[in-house]
XYZ file of N, CA and C in Angstrom:
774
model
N -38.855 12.228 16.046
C -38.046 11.063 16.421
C -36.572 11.468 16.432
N -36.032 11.017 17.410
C -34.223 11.510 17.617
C -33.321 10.644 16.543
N -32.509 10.714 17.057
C -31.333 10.373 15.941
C -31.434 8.627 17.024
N -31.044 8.701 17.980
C -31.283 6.798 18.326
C -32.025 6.304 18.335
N -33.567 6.686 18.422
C -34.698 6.254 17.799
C -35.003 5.911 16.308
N -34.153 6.536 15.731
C -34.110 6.309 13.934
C -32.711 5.291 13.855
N -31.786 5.401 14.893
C -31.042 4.024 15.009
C -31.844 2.859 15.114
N -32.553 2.909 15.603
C -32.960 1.660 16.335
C -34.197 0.893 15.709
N -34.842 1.828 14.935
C -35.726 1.558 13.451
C -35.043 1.390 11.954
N -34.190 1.811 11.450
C -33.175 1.250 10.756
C -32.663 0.213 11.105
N -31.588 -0.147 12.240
C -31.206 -1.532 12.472
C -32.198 -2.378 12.890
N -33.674 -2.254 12.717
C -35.031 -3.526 12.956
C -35.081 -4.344 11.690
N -34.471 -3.497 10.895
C -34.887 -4.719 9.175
C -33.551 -4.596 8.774
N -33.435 -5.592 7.285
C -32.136 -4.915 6.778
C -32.221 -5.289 5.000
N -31.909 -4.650 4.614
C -32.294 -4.191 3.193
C -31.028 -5.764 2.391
N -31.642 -6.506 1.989
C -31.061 -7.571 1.723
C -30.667 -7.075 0.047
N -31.345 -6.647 -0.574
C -30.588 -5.927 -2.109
C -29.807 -5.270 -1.737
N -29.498 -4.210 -0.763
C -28.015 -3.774 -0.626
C -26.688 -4.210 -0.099
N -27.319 -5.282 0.323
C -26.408 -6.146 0.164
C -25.925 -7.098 -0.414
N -26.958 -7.634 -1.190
C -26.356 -8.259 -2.625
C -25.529 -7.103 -3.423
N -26.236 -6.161 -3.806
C -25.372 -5.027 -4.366
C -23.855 -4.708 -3.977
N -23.689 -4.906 -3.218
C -22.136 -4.647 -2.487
C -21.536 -6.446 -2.829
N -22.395 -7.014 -2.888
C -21.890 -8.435 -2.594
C -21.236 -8.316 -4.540
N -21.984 -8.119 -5.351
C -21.930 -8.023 -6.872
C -20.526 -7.306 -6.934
N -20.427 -5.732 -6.440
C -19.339 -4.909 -6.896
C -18.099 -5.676 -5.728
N -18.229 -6.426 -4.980
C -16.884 -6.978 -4.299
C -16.380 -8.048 -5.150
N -17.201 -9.016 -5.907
C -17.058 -9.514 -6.669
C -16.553 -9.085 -7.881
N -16.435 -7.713 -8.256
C -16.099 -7.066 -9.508
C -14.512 -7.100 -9.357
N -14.894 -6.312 -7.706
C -13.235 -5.692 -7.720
C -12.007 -6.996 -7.322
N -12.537 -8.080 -6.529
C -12.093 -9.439 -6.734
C -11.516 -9.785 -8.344
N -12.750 -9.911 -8.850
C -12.114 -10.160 -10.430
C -10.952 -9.845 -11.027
N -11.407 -8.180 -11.128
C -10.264 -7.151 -11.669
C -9.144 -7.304 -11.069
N -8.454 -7.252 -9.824
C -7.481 -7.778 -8.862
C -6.826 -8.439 -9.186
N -7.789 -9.877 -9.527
C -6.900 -11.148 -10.282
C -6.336 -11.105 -11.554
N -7.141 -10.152 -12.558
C -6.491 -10.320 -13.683
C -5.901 -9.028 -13.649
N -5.701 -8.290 -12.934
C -4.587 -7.302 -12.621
C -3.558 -7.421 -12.775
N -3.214 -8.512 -11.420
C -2.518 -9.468 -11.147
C -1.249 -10.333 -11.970
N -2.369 -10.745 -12.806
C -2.187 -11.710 -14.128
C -1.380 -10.767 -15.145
N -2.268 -9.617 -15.224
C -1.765 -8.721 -17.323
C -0.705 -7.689 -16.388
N -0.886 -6.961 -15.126
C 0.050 -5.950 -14.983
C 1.161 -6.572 -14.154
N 0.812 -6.696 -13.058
C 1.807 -7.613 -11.651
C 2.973 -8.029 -12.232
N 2.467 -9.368 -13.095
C 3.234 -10.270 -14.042
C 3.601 -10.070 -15.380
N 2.954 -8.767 -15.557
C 3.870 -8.574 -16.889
C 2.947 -8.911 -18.457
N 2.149 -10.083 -18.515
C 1.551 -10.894 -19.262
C 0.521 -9.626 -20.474
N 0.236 -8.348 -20.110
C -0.466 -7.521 -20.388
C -0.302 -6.563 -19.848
N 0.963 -5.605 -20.089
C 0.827 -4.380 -18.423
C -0.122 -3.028 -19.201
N -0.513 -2.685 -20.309
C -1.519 -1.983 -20.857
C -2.990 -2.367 -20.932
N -3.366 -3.585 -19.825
C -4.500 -3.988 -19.769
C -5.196 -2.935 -19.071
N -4.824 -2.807 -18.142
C -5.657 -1.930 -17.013
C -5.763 -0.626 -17.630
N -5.310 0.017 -19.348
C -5.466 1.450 -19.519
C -6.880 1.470 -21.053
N -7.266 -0.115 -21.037
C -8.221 -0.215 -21.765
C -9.933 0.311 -21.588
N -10.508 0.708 -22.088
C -11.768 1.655 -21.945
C -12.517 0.314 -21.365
N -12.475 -0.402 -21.345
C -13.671 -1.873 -20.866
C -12.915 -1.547 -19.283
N -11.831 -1.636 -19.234
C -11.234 -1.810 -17.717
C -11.240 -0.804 -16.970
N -12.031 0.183 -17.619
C -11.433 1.508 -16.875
C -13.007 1.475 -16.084
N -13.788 1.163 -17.403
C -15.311 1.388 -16.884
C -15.523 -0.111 -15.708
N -14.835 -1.157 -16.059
C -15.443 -1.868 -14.864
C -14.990 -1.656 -13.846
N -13.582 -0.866 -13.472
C -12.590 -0.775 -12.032
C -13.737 0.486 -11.786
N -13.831 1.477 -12.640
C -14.389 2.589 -11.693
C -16.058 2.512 -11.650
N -16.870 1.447 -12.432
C -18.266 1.081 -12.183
C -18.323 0.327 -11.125
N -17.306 -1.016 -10.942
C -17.753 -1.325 -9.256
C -17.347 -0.593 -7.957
N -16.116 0.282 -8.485
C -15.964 1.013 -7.347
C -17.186 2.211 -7.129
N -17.567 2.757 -8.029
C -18.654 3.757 -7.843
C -19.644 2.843 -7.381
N -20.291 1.983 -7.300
C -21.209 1.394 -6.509
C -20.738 0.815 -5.443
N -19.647 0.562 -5.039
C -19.401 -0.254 -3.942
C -18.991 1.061 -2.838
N -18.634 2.311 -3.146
C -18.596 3.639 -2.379
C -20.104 4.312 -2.420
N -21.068 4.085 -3.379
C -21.944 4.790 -3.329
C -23.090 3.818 -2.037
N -23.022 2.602 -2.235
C -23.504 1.908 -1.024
C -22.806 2.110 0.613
N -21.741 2.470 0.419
C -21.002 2.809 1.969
C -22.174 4.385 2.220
N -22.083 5.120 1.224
C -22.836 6.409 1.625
C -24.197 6.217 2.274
N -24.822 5.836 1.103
C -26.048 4.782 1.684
C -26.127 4.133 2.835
N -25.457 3.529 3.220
C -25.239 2.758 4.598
C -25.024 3.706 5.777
N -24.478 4.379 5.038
C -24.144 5.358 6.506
C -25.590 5.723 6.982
N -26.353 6.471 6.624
C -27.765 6.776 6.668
C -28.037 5.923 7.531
N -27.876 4.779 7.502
C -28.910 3.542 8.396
C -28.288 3.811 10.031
N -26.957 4.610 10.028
C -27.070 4.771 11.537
C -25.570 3.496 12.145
N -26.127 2.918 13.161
C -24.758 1.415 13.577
C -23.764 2.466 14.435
N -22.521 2.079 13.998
C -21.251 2.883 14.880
C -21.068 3.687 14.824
N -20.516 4.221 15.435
C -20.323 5.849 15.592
C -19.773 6.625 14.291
N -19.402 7.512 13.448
C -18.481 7.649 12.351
C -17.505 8.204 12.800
N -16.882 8.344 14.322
C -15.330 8.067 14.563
C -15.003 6.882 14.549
N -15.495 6.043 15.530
C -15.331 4.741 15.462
C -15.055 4.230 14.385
N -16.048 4.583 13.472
C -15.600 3.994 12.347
C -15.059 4.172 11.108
N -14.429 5.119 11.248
C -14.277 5.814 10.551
C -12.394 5.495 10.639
N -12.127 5.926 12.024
C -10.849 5.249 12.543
C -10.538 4.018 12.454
N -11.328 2.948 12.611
C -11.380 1.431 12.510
C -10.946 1.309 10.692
N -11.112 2.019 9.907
C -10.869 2.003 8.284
C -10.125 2.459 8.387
N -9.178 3.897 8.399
C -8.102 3.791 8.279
C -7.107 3.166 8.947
N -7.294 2.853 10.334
C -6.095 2.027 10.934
C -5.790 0.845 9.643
N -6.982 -0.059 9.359
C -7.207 -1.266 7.937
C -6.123 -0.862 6.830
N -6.457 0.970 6.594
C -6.197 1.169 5.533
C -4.531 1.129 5.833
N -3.562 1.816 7.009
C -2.487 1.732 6.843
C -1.764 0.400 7.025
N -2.759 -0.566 7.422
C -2.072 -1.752 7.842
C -1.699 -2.501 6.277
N -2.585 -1.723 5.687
C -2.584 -2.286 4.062
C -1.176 -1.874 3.448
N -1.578 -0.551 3.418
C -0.171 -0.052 3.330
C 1.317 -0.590 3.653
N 1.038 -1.021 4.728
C 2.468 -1.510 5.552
C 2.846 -2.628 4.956
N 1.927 -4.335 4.890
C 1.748 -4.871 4.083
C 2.036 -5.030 2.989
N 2.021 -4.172 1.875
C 2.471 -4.182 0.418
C 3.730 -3.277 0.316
N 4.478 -2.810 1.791
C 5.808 -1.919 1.035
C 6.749 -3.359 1.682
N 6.199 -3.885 2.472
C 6.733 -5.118 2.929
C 7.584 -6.662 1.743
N 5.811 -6.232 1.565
C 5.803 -7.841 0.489
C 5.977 -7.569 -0.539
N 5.422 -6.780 -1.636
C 5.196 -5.911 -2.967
C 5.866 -4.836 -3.116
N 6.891 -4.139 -2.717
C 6.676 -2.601 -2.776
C 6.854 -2.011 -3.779
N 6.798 -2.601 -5.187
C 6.647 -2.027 -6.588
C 5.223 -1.955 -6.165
N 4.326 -2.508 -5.830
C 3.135 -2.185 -5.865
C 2.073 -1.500 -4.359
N 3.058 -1.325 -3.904
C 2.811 -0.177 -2.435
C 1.467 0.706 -2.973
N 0.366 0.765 -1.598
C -0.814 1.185 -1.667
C -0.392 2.135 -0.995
N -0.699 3.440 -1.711
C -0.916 4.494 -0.780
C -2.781 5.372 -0.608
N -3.276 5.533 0.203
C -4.486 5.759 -0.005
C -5.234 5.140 -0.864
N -5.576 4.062 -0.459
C -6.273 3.261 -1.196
C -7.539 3.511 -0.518
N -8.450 2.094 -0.670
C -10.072 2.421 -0.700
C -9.886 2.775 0.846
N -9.786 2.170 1.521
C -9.766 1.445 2.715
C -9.505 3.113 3.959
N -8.470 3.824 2.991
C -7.901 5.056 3.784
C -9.550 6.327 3.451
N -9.546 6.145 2.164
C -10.783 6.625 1.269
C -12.283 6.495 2.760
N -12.373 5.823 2.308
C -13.606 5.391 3.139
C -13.460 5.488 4.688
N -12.487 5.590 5.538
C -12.101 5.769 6.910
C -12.644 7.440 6.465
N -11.752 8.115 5.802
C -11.613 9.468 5.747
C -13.426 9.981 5.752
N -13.851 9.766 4.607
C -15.176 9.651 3.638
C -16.285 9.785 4.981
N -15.928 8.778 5.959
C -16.837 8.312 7.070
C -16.952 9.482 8.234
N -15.780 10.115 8.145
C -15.694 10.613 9.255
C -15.777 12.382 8.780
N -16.052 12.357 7.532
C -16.390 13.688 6.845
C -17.732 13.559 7.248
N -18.578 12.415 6.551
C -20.066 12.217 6.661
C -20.874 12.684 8.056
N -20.020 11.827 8.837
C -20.489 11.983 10.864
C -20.325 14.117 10.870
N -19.117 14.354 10.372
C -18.691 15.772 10.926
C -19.871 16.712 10.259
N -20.203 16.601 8.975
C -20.930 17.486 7.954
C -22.643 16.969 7.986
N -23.158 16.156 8.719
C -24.251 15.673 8.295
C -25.353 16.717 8.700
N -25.137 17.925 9.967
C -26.367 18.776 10.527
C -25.889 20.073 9.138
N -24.982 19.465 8.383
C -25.186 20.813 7.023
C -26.084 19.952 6.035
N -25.175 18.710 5.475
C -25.453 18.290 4.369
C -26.599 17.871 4.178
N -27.620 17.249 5.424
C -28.683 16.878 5.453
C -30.222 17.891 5.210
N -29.563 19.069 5.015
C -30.540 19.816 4.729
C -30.674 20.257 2.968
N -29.633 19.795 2.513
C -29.575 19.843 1.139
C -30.711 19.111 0.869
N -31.303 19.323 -1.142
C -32.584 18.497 -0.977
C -31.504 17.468 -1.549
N -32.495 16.202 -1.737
C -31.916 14.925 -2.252
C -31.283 14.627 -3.569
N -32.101 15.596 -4.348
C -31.846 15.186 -5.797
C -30.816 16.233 -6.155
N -30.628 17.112 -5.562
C -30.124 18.676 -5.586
C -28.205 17.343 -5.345
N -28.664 16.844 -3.843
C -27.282 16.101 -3.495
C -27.057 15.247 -4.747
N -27.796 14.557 -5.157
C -27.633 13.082 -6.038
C -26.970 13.909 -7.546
N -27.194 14.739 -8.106
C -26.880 15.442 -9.259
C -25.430 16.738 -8.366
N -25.412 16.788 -7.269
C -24.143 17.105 -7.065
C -22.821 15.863 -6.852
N -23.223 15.299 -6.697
C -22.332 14.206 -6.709
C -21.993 13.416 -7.398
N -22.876 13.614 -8.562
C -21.921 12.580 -9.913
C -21.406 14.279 -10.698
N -22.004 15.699 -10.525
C -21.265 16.423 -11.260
C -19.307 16.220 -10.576
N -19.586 15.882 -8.959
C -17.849 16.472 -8.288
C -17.032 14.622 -8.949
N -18.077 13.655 -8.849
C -17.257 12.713 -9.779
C -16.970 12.745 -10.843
N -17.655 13.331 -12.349
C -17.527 13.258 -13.346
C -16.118 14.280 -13.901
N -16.600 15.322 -12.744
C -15.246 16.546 -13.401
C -14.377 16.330 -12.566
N -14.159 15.218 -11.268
C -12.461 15.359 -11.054
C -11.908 14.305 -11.255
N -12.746 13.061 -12.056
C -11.928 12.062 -12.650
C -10.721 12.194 -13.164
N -10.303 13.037 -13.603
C -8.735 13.348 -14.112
C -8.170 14.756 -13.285
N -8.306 14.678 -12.120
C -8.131 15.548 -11.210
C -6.577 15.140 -10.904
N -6.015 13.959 -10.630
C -5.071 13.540 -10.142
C -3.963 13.600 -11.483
N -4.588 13.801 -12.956
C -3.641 13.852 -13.841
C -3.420 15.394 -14.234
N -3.689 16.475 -13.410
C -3.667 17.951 -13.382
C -4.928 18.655 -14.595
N -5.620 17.824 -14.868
C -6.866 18.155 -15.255
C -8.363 18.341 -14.896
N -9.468 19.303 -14.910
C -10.621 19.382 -14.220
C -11.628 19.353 -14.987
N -12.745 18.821 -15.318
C -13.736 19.463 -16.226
C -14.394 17.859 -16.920
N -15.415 18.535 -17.907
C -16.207 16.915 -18.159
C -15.127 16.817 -19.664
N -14.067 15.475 -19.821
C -14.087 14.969 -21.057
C -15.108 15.344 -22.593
N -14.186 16.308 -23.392
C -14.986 16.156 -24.646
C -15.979 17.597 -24.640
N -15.822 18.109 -23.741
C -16.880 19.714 -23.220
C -16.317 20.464 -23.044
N -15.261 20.056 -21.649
C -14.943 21.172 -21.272
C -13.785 21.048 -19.919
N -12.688 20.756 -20.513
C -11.504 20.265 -19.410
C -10.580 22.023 -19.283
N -10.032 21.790 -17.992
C -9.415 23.028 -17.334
C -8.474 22.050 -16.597
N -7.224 22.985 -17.076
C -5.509 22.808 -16.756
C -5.625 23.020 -14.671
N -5.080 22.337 -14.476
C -4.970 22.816 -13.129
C -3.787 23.655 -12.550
N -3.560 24.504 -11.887
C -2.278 24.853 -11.596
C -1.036 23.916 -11.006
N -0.050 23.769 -11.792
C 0.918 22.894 -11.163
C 1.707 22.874 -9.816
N 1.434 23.789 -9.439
C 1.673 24.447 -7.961
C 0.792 24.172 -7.038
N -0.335 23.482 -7.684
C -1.404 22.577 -6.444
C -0.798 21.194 -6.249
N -0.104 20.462 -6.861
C 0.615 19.111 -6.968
C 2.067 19.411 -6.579
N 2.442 20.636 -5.779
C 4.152 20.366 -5.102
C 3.841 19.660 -3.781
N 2.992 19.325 -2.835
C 3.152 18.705 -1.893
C 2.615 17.396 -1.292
N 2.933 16.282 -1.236
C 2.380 15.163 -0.783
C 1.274 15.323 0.326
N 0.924 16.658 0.868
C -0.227 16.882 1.909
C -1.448 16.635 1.387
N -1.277 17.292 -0.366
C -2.757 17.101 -1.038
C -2.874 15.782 -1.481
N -2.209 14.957 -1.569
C -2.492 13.809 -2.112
C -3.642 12.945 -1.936
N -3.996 13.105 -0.490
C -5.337 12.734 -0.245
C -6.655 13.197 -0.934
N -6.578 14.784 -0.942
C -7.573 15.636 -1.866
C -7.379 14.641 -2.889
N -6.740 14.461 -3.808
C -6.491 14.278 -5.276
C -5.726 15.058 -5.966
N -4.913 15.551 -5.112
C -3.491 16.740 -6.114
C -2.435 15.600 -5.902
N -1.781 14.542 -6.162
C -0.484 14.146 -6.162
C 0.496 15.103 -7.071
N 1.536 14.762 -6.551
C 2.849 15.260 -6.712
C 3.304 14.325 -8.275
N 4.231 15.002 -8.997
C 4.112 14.174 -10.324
C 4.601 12.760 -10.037
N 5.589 12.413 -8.888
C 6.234 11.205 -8.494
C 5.440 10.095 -7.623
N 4.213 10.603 -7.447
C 3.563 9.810 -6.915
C 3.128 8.428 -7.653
N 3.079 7.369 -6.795
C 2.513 6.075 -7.215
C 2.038 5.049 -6.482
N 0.872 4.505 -6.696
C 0.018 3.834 -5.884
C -0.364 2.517 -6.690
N -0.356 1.176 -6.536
C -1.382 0.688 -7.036
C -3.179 0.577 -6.477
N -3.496 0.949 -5.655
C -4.865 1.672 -5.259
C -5.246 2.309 -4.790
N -5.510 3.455 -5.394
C -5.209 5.375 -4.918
C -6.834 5.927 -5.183
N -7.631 6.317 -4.164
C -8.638 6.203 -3.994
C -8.765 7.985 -3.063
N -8.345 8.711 -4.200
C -8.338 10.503 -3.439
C -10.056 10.724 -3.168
N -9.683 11.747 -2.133
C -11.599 12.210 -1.874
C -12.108 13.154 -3.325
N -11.186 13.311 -4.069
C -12.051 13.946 -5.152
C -11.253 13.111 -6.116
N -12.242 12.716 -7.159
C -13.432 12.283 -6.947
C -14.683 11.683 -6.152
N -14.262 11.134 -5.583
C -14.787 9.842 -5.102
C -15.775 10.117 -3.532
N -15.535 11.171 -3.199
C -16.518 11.865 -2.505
C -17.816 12.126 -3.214
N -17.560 12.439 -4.241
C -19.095 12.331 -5.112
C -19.571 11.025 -5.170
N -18.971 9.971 -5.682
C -19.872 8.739 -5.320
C -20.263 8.657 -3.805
N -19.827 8.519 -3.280
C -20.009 8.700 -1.772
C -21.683 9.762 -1.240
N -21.282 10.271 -1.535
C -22.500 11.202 -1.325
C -23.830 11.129 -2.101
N -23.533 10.858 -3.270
C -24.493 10.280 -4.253
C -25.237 9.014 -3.094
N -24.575 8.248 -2.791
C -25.471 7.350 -2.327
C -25.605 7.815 -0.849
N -25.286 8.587 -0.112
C -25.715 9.090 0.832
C -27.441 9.877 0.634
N -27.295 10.560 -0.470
C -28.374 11.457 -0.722
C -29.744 10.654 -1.462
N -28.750 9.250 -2.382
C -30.191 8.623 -2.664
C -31.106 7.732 -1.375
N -30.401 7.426 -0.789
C -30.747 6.864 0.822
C -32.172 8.116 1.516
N -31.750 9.237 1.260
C -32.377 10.547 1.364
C -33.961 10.359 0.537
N -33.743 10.349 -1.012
C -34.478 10.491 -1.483
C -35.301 9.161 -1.693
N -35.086 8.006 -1.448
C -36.217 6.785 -1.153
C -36.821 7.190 0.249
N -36.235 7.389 1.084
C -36.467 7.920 2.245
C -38.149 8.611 2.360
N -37.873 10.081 1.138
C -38.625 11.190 1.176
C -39.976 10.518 0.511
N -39.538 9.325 -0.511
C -41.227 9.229 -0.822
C -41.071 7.856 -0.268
N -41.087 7.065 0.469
C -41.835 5.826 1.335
C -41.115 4.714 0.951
N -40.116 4.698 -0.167
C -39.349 3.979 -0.941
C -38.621 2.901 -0.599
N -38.427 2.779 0.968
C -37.215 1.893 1.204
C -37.634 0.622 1.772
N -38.727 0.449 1.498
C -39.268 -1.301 1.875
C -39.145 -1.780 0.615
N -40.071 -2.601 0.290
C -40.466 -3.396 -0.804
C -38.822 -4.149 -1.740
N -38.906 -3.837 -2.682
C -37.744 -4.372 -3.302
C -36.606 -4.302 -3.106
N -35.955 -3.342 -1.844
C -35.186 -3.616 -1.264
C -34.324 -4.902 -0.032
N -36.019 -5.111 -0.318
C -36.132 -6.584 1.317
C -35.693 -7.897 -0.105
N -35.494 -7.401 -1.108
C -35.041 -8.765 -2.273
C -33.726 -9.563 -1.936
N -33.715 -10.701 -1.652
C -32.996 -11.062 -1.606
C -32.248 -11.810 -2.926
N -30.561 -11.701 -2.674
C -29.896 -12.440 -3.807
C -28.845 -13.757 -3.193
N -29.372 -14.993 -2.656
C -29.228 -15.591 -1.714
C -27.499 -15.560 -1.957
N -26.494 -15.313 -2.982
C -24.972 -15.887 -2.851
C -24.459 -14.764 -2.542
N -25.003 -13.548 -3.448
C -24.649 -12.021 -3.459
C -24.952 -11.497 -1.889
N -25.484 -11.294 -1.492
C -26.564 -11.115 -0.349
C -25.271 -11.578 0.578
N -24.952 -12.858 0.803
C -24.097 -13.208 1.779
C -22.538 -12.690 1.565
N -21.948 -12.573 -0.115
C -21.121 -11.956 -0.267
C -20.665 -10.155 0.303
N -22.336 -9.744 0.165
C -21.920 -7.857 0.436
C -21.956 -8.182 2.273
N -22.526 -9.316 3.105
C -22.182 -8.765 4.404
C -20.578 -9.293 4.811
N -19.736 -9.731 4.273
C -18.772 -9.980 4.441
C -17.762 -9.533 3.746
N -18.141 -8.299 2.899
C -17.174 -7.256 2.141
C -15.980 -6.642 2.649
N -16.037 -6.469 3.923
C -15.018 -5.876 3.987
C -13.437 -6.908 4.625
N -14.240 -8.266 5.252
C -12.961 -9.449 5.403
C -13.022 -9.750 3.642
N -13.588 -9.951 3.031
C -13.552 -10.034 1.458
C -12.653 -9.203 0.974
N -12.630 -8.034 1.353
C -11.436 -7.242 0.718
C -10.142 -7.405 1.384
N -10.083 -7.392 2.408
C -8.465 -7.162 3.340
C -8.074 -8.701 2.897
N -8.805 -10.006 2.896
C -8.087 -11.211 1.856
C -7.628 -11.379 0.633
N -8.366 -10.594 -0.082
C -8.836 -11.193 -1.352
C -7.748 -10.893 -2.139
N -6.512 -9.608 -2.013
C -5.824 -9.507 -2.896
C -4.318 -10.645 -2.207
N -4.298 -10.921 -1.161
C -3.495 -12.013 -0.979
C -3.527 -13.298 -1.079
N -4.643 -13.803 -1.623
C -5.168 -14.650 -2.042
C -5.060 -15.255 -3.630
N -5.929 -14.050 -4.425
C -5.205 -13.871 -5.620
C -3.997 -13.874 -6.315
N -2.897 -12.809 -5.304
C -1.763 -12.990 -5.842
C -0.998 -14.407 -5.124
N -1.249 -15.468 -4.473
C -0.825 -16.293 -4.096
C -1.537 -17.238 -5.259
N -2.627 -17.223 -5.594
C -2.789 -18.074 -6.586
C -2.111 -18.076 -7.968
N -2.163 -16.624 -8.417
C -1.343 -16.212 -9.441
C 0.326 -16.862 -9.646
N 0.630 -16.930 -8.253
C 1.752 -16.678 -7.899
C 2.256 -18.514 -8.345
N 1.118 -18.897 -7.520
C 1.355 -20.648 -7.795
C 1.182 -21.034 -8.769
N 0.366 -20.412 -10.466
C 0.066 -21.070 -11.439
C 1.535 -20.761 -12.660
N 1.827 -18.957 -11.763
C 2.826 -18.382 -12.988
C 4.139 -18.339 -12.446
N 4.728 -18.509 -10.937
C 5.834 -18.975 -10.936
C 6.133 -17.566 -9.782
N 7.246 -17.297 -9.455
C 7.480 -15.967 -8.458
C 7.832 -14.883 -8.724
N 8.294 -14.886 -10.048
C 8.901 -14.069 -10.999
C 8.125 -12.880 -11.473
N 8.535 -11.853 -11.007
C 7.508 -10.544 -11.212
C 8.506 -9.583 -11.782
């Protein structure tokens, strides 16, 4: 079977748990946003966001809400220029947006640039990566997340095992910033480098793979979560609103004063 023939059998059903699933982690990152918003934005808590509860829920819904884009990709739809381009154009418009309105809190590579990029790696690399086995991918991709989580703070390695200094001479140029080398002056409020975060990404590219390999992808996937479910197909107008929304509410309860 060709590659538009496996389009065209993929887009015949549609996996209604993965989209509650996306619908759940948009809802996460909604949350977090608002009380972002609230403890850092405004002042009210600006050491909220460096608490171990906050760290694990910003980077647990984001690791599922990137590991389902991987996943998704698999199913085929637009092209991954198309779409791939269609996300970052999003992503700089975001950008533009917050140096406008916010620019203490100016996005540079955020999800939005992340996932344009992410997409159009996936389309370019897939007659390599697809020959990897599944589980071989799924255990490579939480190892490239786990050890470059502190990639962007000039550190490599797993917390508590085994961390390695990076050379400081990989962080003189704003070119790597995308990789995950920023420059020490760099600042983002949602900075979303391909390393890490290419490992989530791929992780769910490869588990897509491995339900695949044993017969896996009917049954409890066809589950529906009737609020969630409608939330993950509208994730991505959910995101390009949701933080202007928030901070307009914020804005109306706590005054303008930032």
């Amino acid at each position: 079977m060709d590659r538009r023939e496996l389009h065209k059998v993929h887009n015949a059903e549609r996996y209604h748990l993965i989209d509650a699933l996306r619908g759940l982690a948009i809802t996460g990152v909604v949350l977090y946003h608002l009380l972002y918003d609230i403890y850092h934005v405004y002042g009210r808590n600006p050491q909220w966001a460096q608490q171990l509860y906050c760290r694990i829920w910003q980077e647990g819904t984001c690791f599922l809400f990137i590991a389902i884009a991987g996943f998704v990709w698999r199913l085929g739809g637009k092209s991954s220029l198309r779409r791939g381009l269609e996300l970052n154009i999003l992503g700089l418009v975001i950008t533009l947006v917050t140096i406008l309105v916010i620019p203490s809190e100016t996005i540079w590579f955020g999800i939005l640039n992340f996932m344009g990029c992410a997409t159009l790696l996936a389309g370019l690399c897939h007659p390599v990566t697809q020959r990897l086995s599944p589980v071989w991918g799924m255990l490579m991709g939480l190892l490239v997340f786990l050890t470059c989580r502190e990639l962007d703070n000039g550190l490599w390695g797993l917390p508590g095992f085994l961390m390695v200094t990076v050379p400081s001479s990989w962080y003189s140029t704003n070119w790597l910033t995308p990789l995950g080398l920023p420059p020490a002056d760099f600042q983002s409020s949602d900075y979303f480098p391909l390393l890490p975060w290419l490992g989530a990404y791929y992780f769910g590219y490869y588990f897509y793979a491995f339900l695949q390999a044993r017969g896996l992808l009917g049954g409890i996937l066809h589950w529906r979560m009737p609020l969630f479910s409608h939330l993950g197909l509208r994730s991505l107008e959910i995101y390009l609103l949701h933080q202007p929304l928030c901070f307009g509410l914020v804005t109306l309860f706590l005054g303008t004063e930032v």
